[in-house]
Amino acid sequence: MADELKERLAMVSREFNDILCIGPIGSLADIIIAERQANVTVAKLSNANSCADELVIEEDRLPFAQQSFDLILSAGTLDSVNDLPGALIQLRHALRPDGLLLASLFGAGSLRALKTAMMQADGQIVRAHVHPQIDLRSAADLMSRAGFALPVADQDRLGVRYTNWRRLVKDIRETGAGNALAGTRGYLGRDYLDRLDAAWAGLADKDGKVTENFAFLQLSGWAPSADQPKPAKRGSGAVSLAAVLNRK
């Protein structure tokens, strides 16, 4: 996610002086400081593995004054906040006019194999093992509703091959993307784990591996400004599309 944000930021030809980085993107913050000579604030949603110079925040309760930053980068955090619409509105408020938000998060369609195996292991009593994830269209709609100008939402998909689900869960936890639901069960029990092993094996290909899918949503939007380009009014076009396409 941090690499994707870095690539997208490189395509923006303007200077940013005050930048907020949210999520496990400390290495990206170091690069920004070195390349752009900007004032960078690094924040996380959990105090786990946090450094002394990192803030621990709630993304839907930002502790910053309005118009504090001209760039906000968020990686792997927006999918697990309690109030995503409210979080996006607060992020926009934290931006100065013509400030930019770039966000990357897990989207709907991620972890299909693991969800399927867990549902089979649950049997007749299905439990929520993974917090809900938003789809691409809903994310784009929320960006517009939050008041961002020129909002853009797109999606990347990645398939990763796993021999067993334990390695997959380990990778998920190491990225800080584990289940964010409150009140879920802790230890699942040996019988459940045995059923999960069997369900996972049933999904495997001939080589014994299962392809797990990850969907990454990429969001961008600008805080409104009078200097930004605006779409022409509906019906104001002077040239017919049919004429351009040489059609009658």
PDB file of C-alpha atoms in Angstrom, residues 52-194:
ATOM      1  CA  ALA A  52       8.036   7.771  20.422  1.00  0.00           C
ATOM      2  CA  ASP A  53       7.541  10.318  17.626  1.00  0.00           C
ATOM      3  CA  GLU A  54       4.335   8.692  16.308  1.00  0.00           C
ATOM      4  CA  LEU A  55       0.868   9.770  17.388  1.00  0.00           C
ATOM      5  CA  VAL A  56      -1.800   7.190  18.258  1.00  0.00           C
ATOM      6  CA  ILE A  57      -5.170   8.428  17.012  1.00  0.00           C
ATOM      7  CA  GLU A  58      -8.690   7.400  16.066  1.00  0.00           C
ATOM      8  CA  GLU A  59      -9.239   8.154  12.398  1.00  0.00           C
ATOM      9  CA  ASP A  60     -12.881   9.072  12.907  1.00  0.00           C
ATOM     10  CA  ARG A  61     -11.870  11.420  15.776  1.00  0.00           C
ATOM     11  CA  LEU A  62      -8.885  13.312  14.443  1.00  0.00           C
ATOM     12  CA  PRO A  63      -7.090  15.440  17.076  1.00  0.00           C
ATOM     13  CA  PHE A  64      -6.106  18.098  14.542  1.00  0.00           C
ATOM     14  CA  ALA A  65      -7.485  21.551  13.870  1.00  0.00           C
ATOM     15  CA  GLN A  66      -9.279  22.174  10.603  1.00  0.00           C
ATOM     16  CA  GLN A  67      -7.090  23.032   7.611  1.00  0.00           C
ATOM     17  CA  SER A  68      -3.925  21.713   9.293  1.00  0.00           C
ATOM     18  CA  PHE A  69      -2.480  19.828   6.299  1.00  0.00           C
ATOM     19  CA  ASP A  70      -2.192  20.158   2.550  1.00  0.00           C
ATOM     20  CA  LEU A  71      -1.634  16.401   2.046  1.00  0.00           C
ATOM     21  CA  ILE A  72      -2.965  13.368   3.932  1.00  0.00           C
ATOM     22  CA  LEU A  73      -1.787   9.819   3.165  1.00  0.00           C
ATOM     23  CA  SER A  74      -3.707   6.897   4.686  1.00  0.00           C
ATOM     24  CA  ALA A  75      -2.710   3.244   4.229  1.00  0.00           C
ATOM     25  CA  GLY A  76      -4.597   0.189   5.462  1.00  0.00           C
ATOM     26  CA  THR A  77      -6.721   1.952   8.075  1.00  0.00           C
ATOM     27  CA  LEU A  78      -9.969   3.278   6.611  1.00  0.00           C
ATOM     28  CA  ASP A  79     -11.485  -0.193   6.123  1.00  0.00           C
ATOM     29  CA  SER A  80     -11.579  -0.809   9.891  1.00  0.00           C
ATOM     30  CA  VAL A  81     -12.861   2.514  11.277  1.00  0.00           C
ATOM     31  CA  ASN A  82     -16.245   2.541  13.013  1.00  0.00           C
ATOM     32  CA  ASP A  83     -17.634   5.440  10.977  1.00  0.00           C
ATOM     33  CA  LEU A  84     -16.136   5.616   7.490  1.00  0.00           C
ATOM     34  CA  PRO A  85     -18.355   8.473   6.216  1.00  0.00           C
ATOM     35  CA  GLY A  86     -17.512  10.503   9.310  1.00  0.00           C
ATOM     36  CA  ALA A  87     -13.807   9.683   9.003  1.00  0.00           C
ATOM     37  CA  LEU A  88     -13.717  10.914   5.404  1.00  0.00           C
ATOM     38  CA  ILE A  89     -15.464  14.139   6.394  1.00  0.00           C
ATOM     39  CA  GLN A  90     -12.948  14.711   9.187  1.00  0.00           C
ATOM     40  CA  LEU A  91     -10.053  14.054   6.812  1.00  0.00           C
ATOM     41  CA  ARG A  92     -11.452  16.642   4.415  1.00  0.00           C
ATOM     42  CA  HIS A  93     -11.839  19.155   7.234  1.00  0.00           C
ATOM     43  CA  ALA A  94      -8.201  18.576   8.211  1.00  0.00           C
ATOM     44  CA  LEU A  95      -7.105  19.564   4.689  1.00  0.00           C
ATOM     45  CA  ARG A  96      -6.508  23.109   3.571  1.00  0.00           C
ATOM     46  CA  PRO A  97      -8.325  24.314   0.441  1.00  0.00           C
ATOM     47  CA  ASP A  98      -6.948  22.389  -2.557  1.00  0.00           C
ATOM     48  CA  GLY A  99      -5.333  19.876  -0.194  1.00  0.00           C
ATOM     49  CA  LEU A 100      -5.079  16.247  -1.326  1.00  0.00           C
ATOM     50  CA  LEU A 101      -6.130  12.953   0.273  1.00  0.00           C
ATOM     51  CA  LEU A 102      -4.546   9.733  -0.998  1.00  0.00           C
ATOM     52  CA  ALA A 103      -5.803   6.558   0.691  1.00  0.00           C
ATOM     53  CA  SER A 104      -5.258   2.835   0.169  1.00  0.00           C
ATOM     54  CA  LEU A 105      -7.340   0.196   1.951  1.00  0.00           C
ATOM     55  CA  PHE A 106      -8.589  -3.374   1.742  1.00  0.00           C
ATOM     56  CA  GLY A 107     -11.876  -3.603  -0.130  1.00  0.00           C
ATOM     57  CA  ALA A 108     -14.735  -6.043  -0.560  1.00  0.00           C
ATOM     58  CA  GLY A 109     -13.633  -9.230  -2.273  1.00  0.00           C
ATOM     59  CA  SER A 110     -10.569  -9.657  -0.072  1.00  0.00           C
ATOM     60  CA  LEU A 111      -9.937 -12.963   1.753  1.00  0.00           C
ATOM     61  CA  ARG A 112     -12.604 -14.943  -0.081  1.00  0.00           C
ATOM     62  CA  ALA A 113     -10.864 -18.281   0.433  1.00  0.00           C
ATOM     63  CA  LEU A 114     -10.351 -17.737   4.163  1.00  0.00           C
ATOM     64  CA  LYS A 115     -13.959 -16.604   4.627  1.00  0.00           C
ATOM     65  CA  THR A 116     -15.229 -19.660   2.736  1.00  0.00           C
ATOM     66  CA  ALA A 117     -13.119 -22.055   4.802  1.00  0.00           C
ATOM     67  CA  MET A 118     -14.229 -20.433   8.059  1.00  0.00           C
ATOM     68  CA  MET A 119     -17.900 -20.591   7.087  1.00  0.00           C
ATOM     69  CA  GLN A 120     -17.521 -24.298   6.382  1.00  0.00           C
ATOM     70  CA  ALA A 121     -15.743 -24.807   9.709  1.00  0.00           C
ATOM     71  CA  ASP A 122     -18.480 -22.863  11.543  1.00  0.00           C
ATOM     72  CA  GLY A 123     -21.144 -25.284  10.374  1.00  0.00           C
ATOM     73  CA  GLN A 124     -24.695 -24.185  11.177  1.00  0.00           C
ATOM     74  CA  ILE A 125     -23.636 -21.310  13.464  1.00  0.00           C
ATOM     75  CA  VAL A 126     -21.848 -18.800  11.253  1.00  0.00           C
ATOM     76  CA  ARG A 127     -19.716 -16.206  13.039  1.00  0.00           C
ATOM     77  CA  ALA A 128     -18.189 -12.961  11.808  1.00  0.00           C
ATOM     78  CA  HIS A 129     -14.442 -13.585  11.653  1.00  0.00           C
ATOM     79  CA  VAL A 130     -13.611 -10.650   9.358  1.00  0.00           C
ATOM     80  CA  HIS A 131     -14.908  -7.096   9.673  1.00  0.00           C
ATOM     81  CA  PRO A 132     -17.065  -5.785   6.782  1.00  0.00           C
ATOM     82  CA  GLN A 133     -15.262  -4.242   3.815  1.00  0.00           C
ATOM     83  CA  ILE A 134     -16.531  -1.604   1.423  1.00  0.00           C
ATOM     84  CA  ASP A 135     -16.809  -2.075  -2.344  1.00  0.00           C
ATOM     85  CA  LEU A 136     -15.466   0.241  -5.035  1.00  0.00           C
ATOM     86  CA  ARG A 137     -18.742   1.950  -5.949  1.00  0.00           C
ATOM     87  CA  SER A 138     -19.651   2.637  -2.321  1.00  0.00           C
ATOM     88  CA  ALA A 139     -16.187   4.066  -1.669  1.00  0.00           C
ATOM     89  CA  ALA A 140     -16.525   6.441  -4.624  1.00  0.00           C
ATOM     90  CA  ASP A 141     -19.979   7.531  -3.433  1.00  0.00           C
ATOM     91  CA  LEU A 142     -18.697   8.209   0.079  1.00  0.00           C
ATOM     92  CA  MET A 143     -15.847  10.348  -1.255  1.00  0.00           C
ATOM     93  CA  SER A 144     -18.391  12.531  -3.050  1.00  0.00           C
ATOM     94  CA  ARG A 145     -20.730  12.659  -0.044  1.00  0.00           C
ATOM     95  CA  ALA A 146     -17.810  13.689   2.178  1.00  0.00           C
ATOM     96  CA  GLY A 147     -17.390  16.784   0.022  1.00  0.00           C
ATOM     97  CA  PHE A 148     -14.185  15.959  -1.837  1.00  0.00           C
ATOM     98  CA  ALA A 149     -13.690  17.641  -5.191  1.00  0.00           C
ATOM     99  CA  LEU A 150     -12.523  15.616  -8.210  1.00  0.00           C
ATOM    100  CA  PRO A 151     -12.851  12.283  -6.339  1.00  0.00           C
ATOM    101  CA  VAL A 152     -11.325   9.188  -7.917  1.00  0.00           C
ATOM    102  CA  ALA A 153     -11.650   5.567  -6.771  1.00  0.00           C
ATOM    103  CA  ASP A 154     -10.075   2.551  -8.445  1.00  0.00           C
ATOM    104  CA  GLN A 155      -9.152  -0.977  -7.490  1.00  0.00           C
ATOM    105  CA  ASP A 156      -6.206  -3.348  -7.773  1.00  0.00           C
ATOM    106  CA  ARG A 157      -6.542  -7.101  -7.284  1.00  0.00           C
ATOM    107  CA  LEU A 158      -3.840  -9.486  -6.155  1.00  0.00           C
ATOM    108  CA  GLY A 159      -3.844 -13.269  -5.833  1.00  0.00           C
ATOM    109  CA  VAL A 160      -1.394 -14.926  -3.425  1.00  0.00           C
ATOM    110  CA  ARG A 161      -0.832 -18.676  -3.128  1.00  0.00           C
ATOM    111  CA  TYR A 162      -0.830 -20.210   0.346  1.00  0.00           C
ATOM    112  CA  THR A 163      -0.132 -23.766   1.456  1.00  0.00           C
ATOM    113  CA  ASN A 164      -1.975 -23.307   4.748  1.00  0.00           C
ATOM    114  CA  TRP A 165      -4.295 -20.746   6.288  1.00  0.00           C
ATOM    115  CA  ARG A 166      -2.053 -20.194   9.311  1.00  0.00           C
ATOM    116  CA  ARG A 167       0.573 -18.446   7.192  1.00  0.00           C
ATOM    117  CA  LEU A 168      -2.157 -16.308   5.643  1.00  0.00           C
ATOM    118  CA  VAL A 169      -3.468 -15.258   9.068  1.00  0.00           C
ATOM    119  CA  LYS A 170       0.100 -14.515  10.190  1.00  0.00           C
ATOM    120  CA  ASP A 171       0.602 -12.222   7.192  1.00  0.00           C
ATOM    121  CA  ILE A 172      -2.698 -10.465   7.878  1.00  0.00           C
ATOM    122  CA  ARG A 173      -1.822  -9.816  11.507  1.00  0.00           C
ATOM    123  CA  GLU A 174       1.663  -8.576  10.661  1.00  0.00           C
ATOM    124  CA  THR A 175       0.147  -5.905   8.416  1.00  0.00           C
ATOM    125  CA  GLY A 176      -2.212  -4.810  11.199  1.00  0.00           C
ATOM    126  CA  ALA A 177      -5.245  -5.866   9.151  1.00  0.00           C
ATOM    127  CA  GLY A 178      -6.778  -8.396  11.531  1.00  0.00           C
ATOM    128  CA  ASN A 179     -10.425  -8.596  12.546  1.00  0.00           C
ATOM    129  CA  ALA A 180     -11.521  -5.230  13.965  1.00  0.00           C
ATOM    130  CA  LEU A 181     -14.899  -6.420  15.260  1.00  0.00           C
ATOM    131  CA  ALA A 182     -15.570  -6.098  18.977  1.00  0.00           C
ATOM    132  CA  GLY A 183     -16.867  -9.033  20.990  1.00  0.00           C
ATOM    133  CA  THR A 184     -15.490 -11.797  18.772  1.00  0.00           C
ATOM    134  CA  ARG A 185     -14.261 -15.083  20.188  1.00  0.00           C
ATOM    135  CA  GLY A 186     -10.624 -15.521  21.098  1.00  0.00           C
ATOM    136  CA  TYR A 187      -9.439 -19.126  21.125  1.00  0.00           C
ATOM    137  CA  LEU A 188     -11.520 -21.162  18.676  1.00  0.00           C
ATOM    138  CA  GLY A 189     -10.752 -24.637  20.020  1.00  0.00           C
ATOM    139  CA  ARG A 190      -8.984 -27.677  18.587  1.00  0.00           C
ATOM    140  CA  ASP A 191     -12.114 -29.147  16.976  1.00  0.00           C
ATOM    141  CA  TYR A 192     -12.767 -25.914  15.084  1.00  0.00           C
ATOM    142  CA  LEU A 193      -9.145 -25.675  13.912  1.00  0.00           C
ATOM    143  CA  ASP A 194      -9.294 -29.270  12.670  1.00  0.00           C
TER     144      ASP A 194
END
